mmCIF file of C-alpha atoms in Angstrom:
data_model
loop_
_atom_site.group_PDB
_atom_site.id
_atom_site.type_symbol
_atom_site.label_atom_id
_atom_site.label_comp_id
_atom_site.label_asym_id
_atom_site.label_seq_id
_atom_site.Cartn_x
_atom_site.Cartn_y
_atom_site.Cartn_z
ATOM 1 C CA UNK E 9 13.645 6.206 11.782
ATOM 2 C CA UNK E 10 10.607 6.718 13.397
ATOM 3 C CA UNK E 11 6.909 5.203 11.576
ATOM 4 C CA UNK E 12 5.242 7.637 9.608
ATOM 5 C CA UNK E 13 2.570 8.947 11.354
ATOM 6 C CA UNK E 14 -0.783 8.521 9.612
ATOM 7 C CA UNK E 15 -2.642 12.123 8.725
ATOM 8 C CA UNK E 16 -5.593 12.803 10.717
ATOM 9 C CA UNK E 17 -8.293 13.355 8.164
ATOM 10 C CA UNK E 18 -8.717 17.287 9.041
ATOM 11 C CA UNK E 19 -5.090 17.238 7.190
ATOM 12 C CA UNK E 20 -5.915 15.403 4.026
ATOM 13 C CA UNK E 21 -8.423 18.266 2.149
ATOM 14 C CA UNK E 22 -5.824 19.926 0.137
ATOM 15 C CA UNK E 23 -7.930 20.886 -3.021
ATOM 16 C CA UNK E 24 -11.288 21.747 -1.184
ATOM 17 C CA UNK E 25 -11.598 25.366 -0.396
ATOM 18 C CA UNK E 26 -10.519 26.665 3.405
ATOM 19 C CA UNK E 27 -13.539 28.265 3.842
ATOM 20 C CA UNK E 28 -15.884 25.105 3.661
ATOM 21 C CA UNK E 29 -14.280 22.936 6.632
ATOM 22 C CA UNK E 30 -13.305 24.764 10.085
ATOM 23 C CA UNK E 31 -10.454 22.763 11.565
ATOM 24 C CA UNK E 32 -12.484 20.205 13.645
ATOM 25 C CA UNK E 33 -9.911 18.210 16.694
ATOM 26 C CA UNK E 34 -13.266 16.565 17.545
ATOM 27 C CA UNK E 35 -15.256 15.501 14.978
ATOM 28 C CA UNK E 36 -18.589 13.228 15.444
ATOM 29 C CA UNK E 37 -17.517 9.495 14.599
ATOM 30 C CA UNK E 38 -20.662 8.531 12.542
ATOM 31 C CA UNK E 39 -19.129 4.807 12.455
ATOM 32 C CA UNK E 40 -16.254 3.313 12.905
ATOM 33 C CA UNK E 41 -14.274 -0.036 12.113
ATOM 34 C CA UNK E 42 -10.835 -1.125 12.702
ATOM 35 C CA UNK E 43 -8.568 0.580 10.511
ATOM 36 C CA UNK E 44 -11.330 3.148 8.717
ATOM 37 C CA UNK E 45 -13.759 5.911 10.092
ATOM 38 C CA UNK E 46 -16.790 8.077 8.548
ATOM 39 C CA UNK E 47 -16.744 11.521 10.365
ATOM 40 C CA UNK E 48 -18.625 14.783 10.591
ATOM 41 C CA UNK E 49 -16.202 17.553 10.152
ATOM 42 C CA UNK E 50 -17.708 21.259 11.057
ATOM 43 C CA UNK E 51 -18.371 23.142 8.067
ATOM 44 C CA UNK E 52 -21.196 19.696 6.827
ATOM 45 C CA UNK E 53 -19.322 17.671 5.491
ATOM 46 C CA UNK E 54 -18.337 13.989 5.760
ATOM 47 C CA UNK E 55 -14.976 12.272 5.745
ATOM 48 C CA UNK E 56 -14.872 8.754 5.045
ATOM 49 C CA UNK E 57 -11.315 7.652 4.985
ATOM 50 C CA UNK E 58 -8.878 4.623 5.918
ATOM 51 C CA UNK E 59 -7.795 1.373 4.809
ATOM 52 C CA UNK E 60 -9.924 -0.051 1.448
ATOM 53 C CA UNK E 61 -11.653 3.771 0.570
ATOM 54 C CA UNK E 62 -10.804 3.636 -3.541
ATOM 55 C CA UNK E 63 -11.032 5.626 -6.032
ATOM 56 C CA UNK E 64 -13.834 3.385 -7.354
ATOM 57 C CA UNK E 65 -15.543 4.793 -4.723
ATOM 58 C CA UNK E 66 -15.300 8.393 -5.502
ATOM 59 C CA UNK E 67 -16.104 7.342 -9.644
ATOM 60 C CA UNK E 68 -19.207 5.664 -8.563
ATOM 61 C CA UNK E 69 -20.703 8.475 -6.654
ATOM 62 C CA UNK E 70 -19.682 11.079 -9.010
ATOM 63 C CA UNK E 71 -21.001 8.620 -12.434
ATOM 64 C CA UNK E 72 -24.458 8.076 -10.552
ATOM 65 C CA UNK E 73 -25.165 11.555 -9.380
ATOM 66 C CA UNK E 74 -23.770 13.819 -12.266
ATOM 67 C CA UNK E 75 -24.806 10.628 -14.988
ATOM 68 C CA UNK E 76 -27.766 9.314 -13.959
ATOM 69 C CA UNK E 77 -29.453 11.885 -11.266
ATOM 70 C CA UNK E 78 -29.334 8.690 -8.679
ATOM 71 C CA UNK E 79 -29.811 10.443 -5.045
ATOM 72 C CA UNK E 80 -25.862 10.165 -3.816
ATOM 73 C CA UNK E 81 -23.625 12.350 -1.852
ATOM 74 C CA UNK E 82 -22.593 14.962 -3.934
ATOM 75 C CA UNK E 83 -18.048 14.592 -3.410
ATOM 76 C CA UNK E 84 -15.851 17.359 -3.053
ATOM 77 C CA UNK E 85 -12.370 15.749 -2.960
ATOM 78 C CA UNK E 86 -10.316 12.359 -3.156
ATOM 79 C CA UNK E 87 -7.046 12.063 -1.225
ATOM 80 C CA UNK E 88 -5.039 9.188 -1.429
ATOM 81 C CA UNK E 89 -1.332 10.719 0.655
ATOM 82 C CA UNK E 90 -0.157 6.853 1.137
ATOM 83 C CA UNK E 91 -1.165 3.723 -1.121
ATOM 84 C CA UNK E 92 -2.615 2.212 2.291
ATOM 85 C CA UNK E 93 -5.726 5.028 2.298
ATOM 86 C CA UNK E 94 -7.589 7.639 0.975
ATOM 87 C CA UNK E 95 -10.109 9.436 2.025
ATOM 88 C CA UNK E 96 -13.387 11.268 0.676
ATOM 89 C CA UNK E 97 -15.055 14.031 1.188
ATOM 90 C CA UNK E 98 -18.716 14.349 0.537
ATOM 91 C CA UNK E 99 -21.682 16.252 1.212
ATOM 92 C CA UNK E 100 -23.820 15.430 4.710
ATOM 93 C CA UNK E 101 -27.044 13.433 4.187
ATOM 94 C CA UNK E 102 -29.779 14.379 6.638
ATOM 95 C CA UNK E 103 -32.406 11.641 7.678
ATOM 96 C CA UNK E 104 -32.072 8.550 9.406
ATOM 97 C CA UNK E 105 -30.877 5.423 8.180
ATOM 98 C CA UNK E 106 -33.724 2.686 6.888
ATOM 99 C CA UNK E 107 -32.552 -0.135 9.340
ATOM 100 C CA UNK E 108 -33.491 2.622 12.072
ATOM 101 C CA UNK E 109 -37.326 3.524 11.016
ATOM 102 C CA UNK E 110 -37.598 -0.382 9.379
ATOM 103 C CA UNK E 111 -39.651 -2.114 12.565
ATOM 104 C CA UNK E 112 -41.955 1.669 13.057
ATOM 105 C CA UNK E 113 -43.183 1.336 9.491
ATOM 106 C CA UNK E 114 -46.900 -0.334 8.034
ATOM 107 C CA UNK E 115 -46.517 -3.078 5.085
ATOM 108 C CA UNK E 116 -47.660 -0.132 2.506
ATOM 109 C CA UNK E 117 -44.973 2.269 3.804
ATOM 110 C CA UNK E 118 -42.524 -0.636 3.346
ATOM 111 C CA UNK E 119 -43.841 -1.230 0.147
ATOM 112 C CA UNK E 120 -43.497 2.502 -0.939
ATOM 113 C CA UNK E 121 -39.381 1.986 0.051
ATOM 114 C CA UNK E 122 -39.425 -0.884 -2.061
ATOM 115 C CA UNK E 123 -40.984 0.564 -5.385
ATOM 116 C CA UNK E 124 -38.747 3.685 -4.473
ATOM 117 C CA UNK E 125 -35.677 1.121 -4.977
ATOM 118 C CA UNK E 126 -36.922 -0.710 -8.002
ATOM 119 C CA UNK E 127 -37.081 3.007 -9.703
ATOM 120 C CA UNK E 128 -33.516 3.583 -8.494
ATOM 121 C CA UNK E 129 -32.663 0.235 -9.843
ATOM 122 C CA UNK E 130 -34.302 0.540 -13.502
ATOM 123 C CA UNK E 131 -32.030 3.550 -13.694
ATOM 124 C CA UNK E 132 -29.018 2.624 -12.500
ATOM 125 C CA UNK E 133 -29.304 -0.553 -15.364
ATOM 126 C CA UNK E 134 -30.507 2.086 -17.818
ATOM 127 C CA UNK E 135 -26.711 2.612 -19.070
ATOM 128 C CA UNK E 136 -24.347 0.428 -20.277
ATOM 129 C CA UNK E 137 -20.448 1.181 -19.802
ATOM 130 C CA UNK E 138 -18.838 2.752 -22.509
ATOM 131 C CA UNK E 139 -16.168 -0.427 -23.080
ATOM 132 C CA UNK E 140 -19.267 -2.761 -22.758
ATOM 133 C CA UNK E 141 -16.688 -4.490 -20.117
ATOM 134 C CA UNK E 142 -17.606 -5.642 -16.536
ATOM 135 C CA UNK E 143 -15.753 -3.169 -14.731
ATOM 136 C CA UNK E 144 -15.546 -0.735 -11.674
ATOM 137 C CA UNK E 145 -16.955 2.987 -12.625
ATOM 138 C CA UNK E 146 -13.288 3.792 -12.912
ATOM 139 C CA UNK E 147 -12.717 1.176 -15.685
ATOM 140 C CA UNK E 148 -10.491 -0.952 -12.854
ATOM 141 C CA UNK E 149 -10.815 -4.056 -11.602
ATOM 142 C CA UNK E 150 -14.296 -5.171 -9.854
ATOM 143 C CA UNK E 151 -14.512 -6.447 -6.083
ATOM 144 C CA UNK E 152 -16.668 -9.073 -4.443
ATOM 145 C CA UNK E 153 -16.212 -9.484 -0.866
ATOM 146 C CA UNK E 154 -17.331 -12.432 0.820
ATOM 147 C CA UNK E 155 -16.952 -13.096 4.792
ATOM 148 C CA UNK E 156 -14.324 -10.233 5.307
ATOM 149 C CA UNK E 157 -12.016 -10.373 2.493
ATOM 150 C CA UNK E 158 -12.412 -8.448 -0.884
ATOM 151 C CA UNK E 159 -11.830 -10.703 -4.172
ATOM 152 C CA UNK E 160 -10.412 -8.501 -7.177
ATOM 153 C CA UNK E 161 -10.603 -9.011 -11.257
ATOM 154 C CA UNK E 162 -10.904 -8.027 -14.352
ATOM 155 C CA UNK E 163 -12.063 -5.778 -15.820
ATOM 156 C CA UNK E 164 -14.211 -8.653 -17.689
ATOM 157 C CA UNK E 165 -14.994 -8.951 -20.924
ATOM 158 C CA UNK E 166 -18.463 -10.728 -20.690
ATOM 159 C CA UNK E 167 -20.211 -12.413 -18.539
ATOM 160 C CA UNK E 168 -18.576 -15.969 -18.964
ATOM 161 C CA UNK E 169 -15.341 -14.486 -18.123
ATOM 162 C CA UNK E 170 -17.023 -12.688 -14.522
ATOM 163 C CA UNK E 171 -18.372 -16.156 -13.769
ATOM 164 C CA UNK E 172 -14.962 -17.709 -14.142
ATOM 165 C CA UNK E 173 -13.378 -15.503 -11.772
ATOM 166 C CA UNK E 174 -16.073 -16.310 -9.222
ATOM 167 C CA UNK E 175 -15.933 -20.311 -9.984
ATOM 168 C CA UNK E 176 -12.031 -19.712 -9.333
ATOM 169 C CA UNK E 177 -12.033 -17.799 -6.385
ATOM 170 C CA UNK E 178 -14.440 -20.896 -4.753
ATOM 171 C CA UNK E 179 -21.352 -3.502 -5.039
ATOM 172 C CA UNK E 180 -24.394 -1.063 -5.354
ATOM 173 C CA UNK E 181 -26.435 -3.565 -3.469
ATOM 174 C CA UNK E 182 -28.947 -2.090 -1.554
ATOM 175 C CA UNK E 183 -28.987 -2.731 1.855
ATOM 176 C CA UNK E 184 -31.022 -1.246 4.954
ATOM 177 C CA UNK E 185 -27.886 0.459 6.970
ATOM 178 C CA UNK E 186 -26.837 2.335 3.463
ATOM 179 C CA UNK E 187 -30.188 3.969 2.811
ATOM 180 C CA UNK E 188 -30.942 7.430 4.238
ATOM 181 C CA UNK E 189 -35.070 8.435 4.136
ATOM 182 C CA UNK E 190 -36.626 11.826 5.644
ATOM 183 C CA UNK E 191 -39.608 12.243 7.650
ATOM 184 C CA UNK E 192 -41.719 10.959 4.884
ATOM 185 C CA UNK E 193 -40.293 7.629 4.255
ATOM 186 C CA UNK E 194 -38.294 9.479 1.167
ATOM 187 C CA UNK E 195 -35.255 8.229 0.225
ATOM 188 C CA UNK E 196 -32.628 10.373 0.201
ATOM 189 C CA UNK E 197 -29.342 9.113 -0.682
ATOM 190 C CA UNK E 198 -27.891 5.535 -1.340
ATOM 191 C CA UNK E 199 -24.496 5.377 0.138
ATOM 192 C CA UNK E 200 -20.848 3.451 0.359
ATOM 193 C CA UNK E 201 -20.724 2.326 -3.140
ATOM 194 C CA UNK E 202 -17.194 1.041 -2.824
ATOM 195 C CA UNK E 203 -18.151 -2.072 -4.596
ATOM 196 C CA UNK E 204 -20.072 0.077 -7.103
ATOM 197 C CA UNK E 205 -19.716 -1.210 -11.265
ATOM 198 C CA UNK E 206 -20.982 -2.346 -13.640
ATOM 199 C CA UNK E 207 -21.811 -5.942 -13.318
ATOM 200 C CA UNK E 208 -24.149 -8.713 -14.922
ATOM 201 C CA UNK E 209 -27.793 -8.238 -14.221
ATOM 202 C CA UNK E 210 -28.406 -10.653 -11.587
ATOM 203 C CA UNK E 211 -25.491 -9.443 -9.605
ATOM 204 C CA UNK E 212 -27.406 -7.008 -7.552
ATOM 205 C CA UNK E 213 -30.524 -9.672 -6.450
ATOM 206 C CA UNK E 214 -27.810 -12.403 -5.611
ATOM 207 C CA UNK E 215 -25.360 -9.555 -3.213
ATOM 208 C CA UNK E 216 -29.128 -8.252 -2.082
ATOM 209 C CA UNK E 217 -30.158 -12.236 -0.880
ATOM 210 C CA UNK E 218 -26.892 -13.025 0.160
ATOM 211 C CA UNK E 219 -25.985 -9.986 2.527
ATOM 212 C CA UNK E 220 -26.249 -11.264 6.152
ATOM 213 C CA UNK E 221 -27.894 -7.404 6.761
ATOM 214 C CA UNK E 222 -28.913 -6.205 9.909
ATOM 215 C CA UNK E 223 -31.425 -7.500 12.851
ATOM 216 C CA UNK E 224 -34.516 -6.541 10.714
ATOM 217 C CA UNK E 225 -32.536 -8.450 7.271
ATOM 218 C CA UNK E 226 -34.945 -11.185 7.073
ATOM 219 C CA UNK E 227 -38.386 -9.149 6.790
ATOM 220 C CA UNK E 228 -36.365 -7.042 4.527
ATOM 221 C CA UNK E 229 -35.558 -9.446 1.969
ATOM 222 C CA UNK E 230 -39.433 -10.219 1.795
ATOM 223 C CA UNK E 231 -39.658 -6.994 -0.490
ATOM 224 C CA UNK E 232 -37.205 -8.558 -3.238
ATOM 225 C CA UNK E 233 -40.077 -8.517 -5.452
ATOM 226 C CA UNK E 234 -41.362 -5.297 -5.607
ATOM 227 C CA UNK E 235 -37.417 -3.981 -5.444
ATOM 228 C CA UNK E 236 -35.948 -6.079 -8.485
ATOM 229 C CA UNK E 237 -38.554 -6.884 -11.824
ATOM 230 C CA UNK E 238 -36.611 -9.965 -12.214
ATOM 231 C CA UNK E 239 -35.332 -12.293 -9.728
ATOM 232 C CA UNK E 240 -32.571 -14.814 -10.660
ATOM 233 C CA UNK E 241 -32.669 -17.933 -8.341
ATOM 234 C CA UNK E 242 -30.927 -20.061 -10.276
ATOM 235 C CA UNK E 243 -27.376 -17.662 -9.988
ATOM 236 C CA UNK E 244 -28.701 -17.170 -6.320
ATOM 237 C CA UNK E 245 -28.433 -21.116 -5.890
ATOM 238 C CA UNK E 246 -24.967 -21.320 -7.569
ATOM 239 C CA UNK E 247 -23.560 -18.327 -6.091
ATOM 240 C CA UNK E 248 -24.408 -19.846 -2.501
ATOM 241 C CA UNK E 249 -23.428 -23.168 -3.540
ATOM 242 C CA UNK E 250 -19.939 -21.904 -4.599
ATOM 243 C CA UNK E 251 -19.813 -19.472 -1.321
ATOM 244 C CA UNK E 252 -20.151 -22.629 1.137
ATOM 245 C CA UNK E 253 -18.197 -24.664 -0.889
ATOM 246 C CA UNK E 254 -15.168 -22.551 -0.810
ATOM 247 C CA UNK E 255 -15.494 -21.011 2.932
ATOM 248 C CA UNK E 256 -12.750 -20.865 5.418
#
């Protein structure tokens, strides 16, 4: 018997309305990794699909927008045809991405970004979960992933319990390639929040310091504190300590 042949992603938007994606045999790759793609289908919208797209995914963008009016894609459908894959379909962002208009910006514009964050921030830890759990938006299992392997647990019932499954093992963090701004400096729309949950509070400054980031990553981190009101070096420290200690 021959391999199944994977869908194109042009074939995998059963539930979204004909009329809102033409039939597109040469879509614009936006990026592109071994074994997933994010494309830009005629009609406006965006397919992100292959190998590690979740459902957690799709319950993170939908919780923030709908929940908490936080500036992500607005999704129109989840397809998941084999347990390998999914893909999502969401709306277009226009603007450019913050690592590309990083190096042509003044320290105040930088500093505008950066208060713009710490508002997104102060919202997003506004609400709680309704089990109170640490958990994925979806009430799953939460990933970290570290070099290029995903670690998965829980759900977690506190924070002692989180901790242990990082001590035994050795994402809504915000980085510069996942931030869209306008003309203005604005930004527009936070996005691939597959590792988006709820987690302790100092998760998001230790993912934030520890992210390798792009060419301009080091200047960027210089704006931790006007992003995050409180920064946690201690869990920084042990987090790093605990990263080296258990790398390949």
């Amino acid at each position: 018997m021959p391999p199944r042949r994977r869908p194109p992603p042009w074939e995998m938007k059963s539930g979204i309305e004909e009329e809102m994606i033409e039939d597109d045999p040469d879509p614009t790759i936006l990026w592109s990794t071994p074994g997933r793609t994010i494309q830009l289908r005629n009609g406006g919208l965006v397919a992100k699909w292959g190998v590690g797209v979740t459902e957690d995914e799709r319950a993170a963008l939908e919780y923030g927008r709908k929940k908490l009016g936080l500036p992500f894609p607005r999704v129109h459908d989840y397809e998941s045809p084999d347990p390998r894959y999914a893909c999502i379909w969401m709306d277009q962002i226009e603007g450019r991405t913050l690592e590309e208009v990083w190096p042509n910006m003044d320290e105040d514009q930088k500093k505008n970004i950066a208060t713009q964050l710490r508002d997104i921030l102060a919202r997003m830890r506004s609400h709680q979960s309704d089990t109170g759990r640490i958990e994925s938006c979806n009430g799953g299992p939460v990933r970290d992933l570290r070099y290029i392997k995903d670690y998965i647990g829980g759900p977690f019932p506190d924070e002692t319990s989180f901790n242990d499954f990082l001590l035994n093992l050795y994402d809504t963090t915000p980085i510069e390639l996942n931030i869209i701004v306008n003309d203005d400096n604005e930004i527009q729309a936070l996005v691939d929040l597959e590792y988006g949950g709820w987690y302790p509070e100092y998760w998001e400054y230790v993912r934030f310091m520890n992210h390798a980031g792009g060419k301009y990553s080091a200047d960027w981190k210089r704006y931790a504190g006007y992003i995050f009101s409180d920064q946690y070096h201690d869990e920084l420290h042990a987090y790093r300590a605990l990263r080296d200690y258990r790398s390949p």
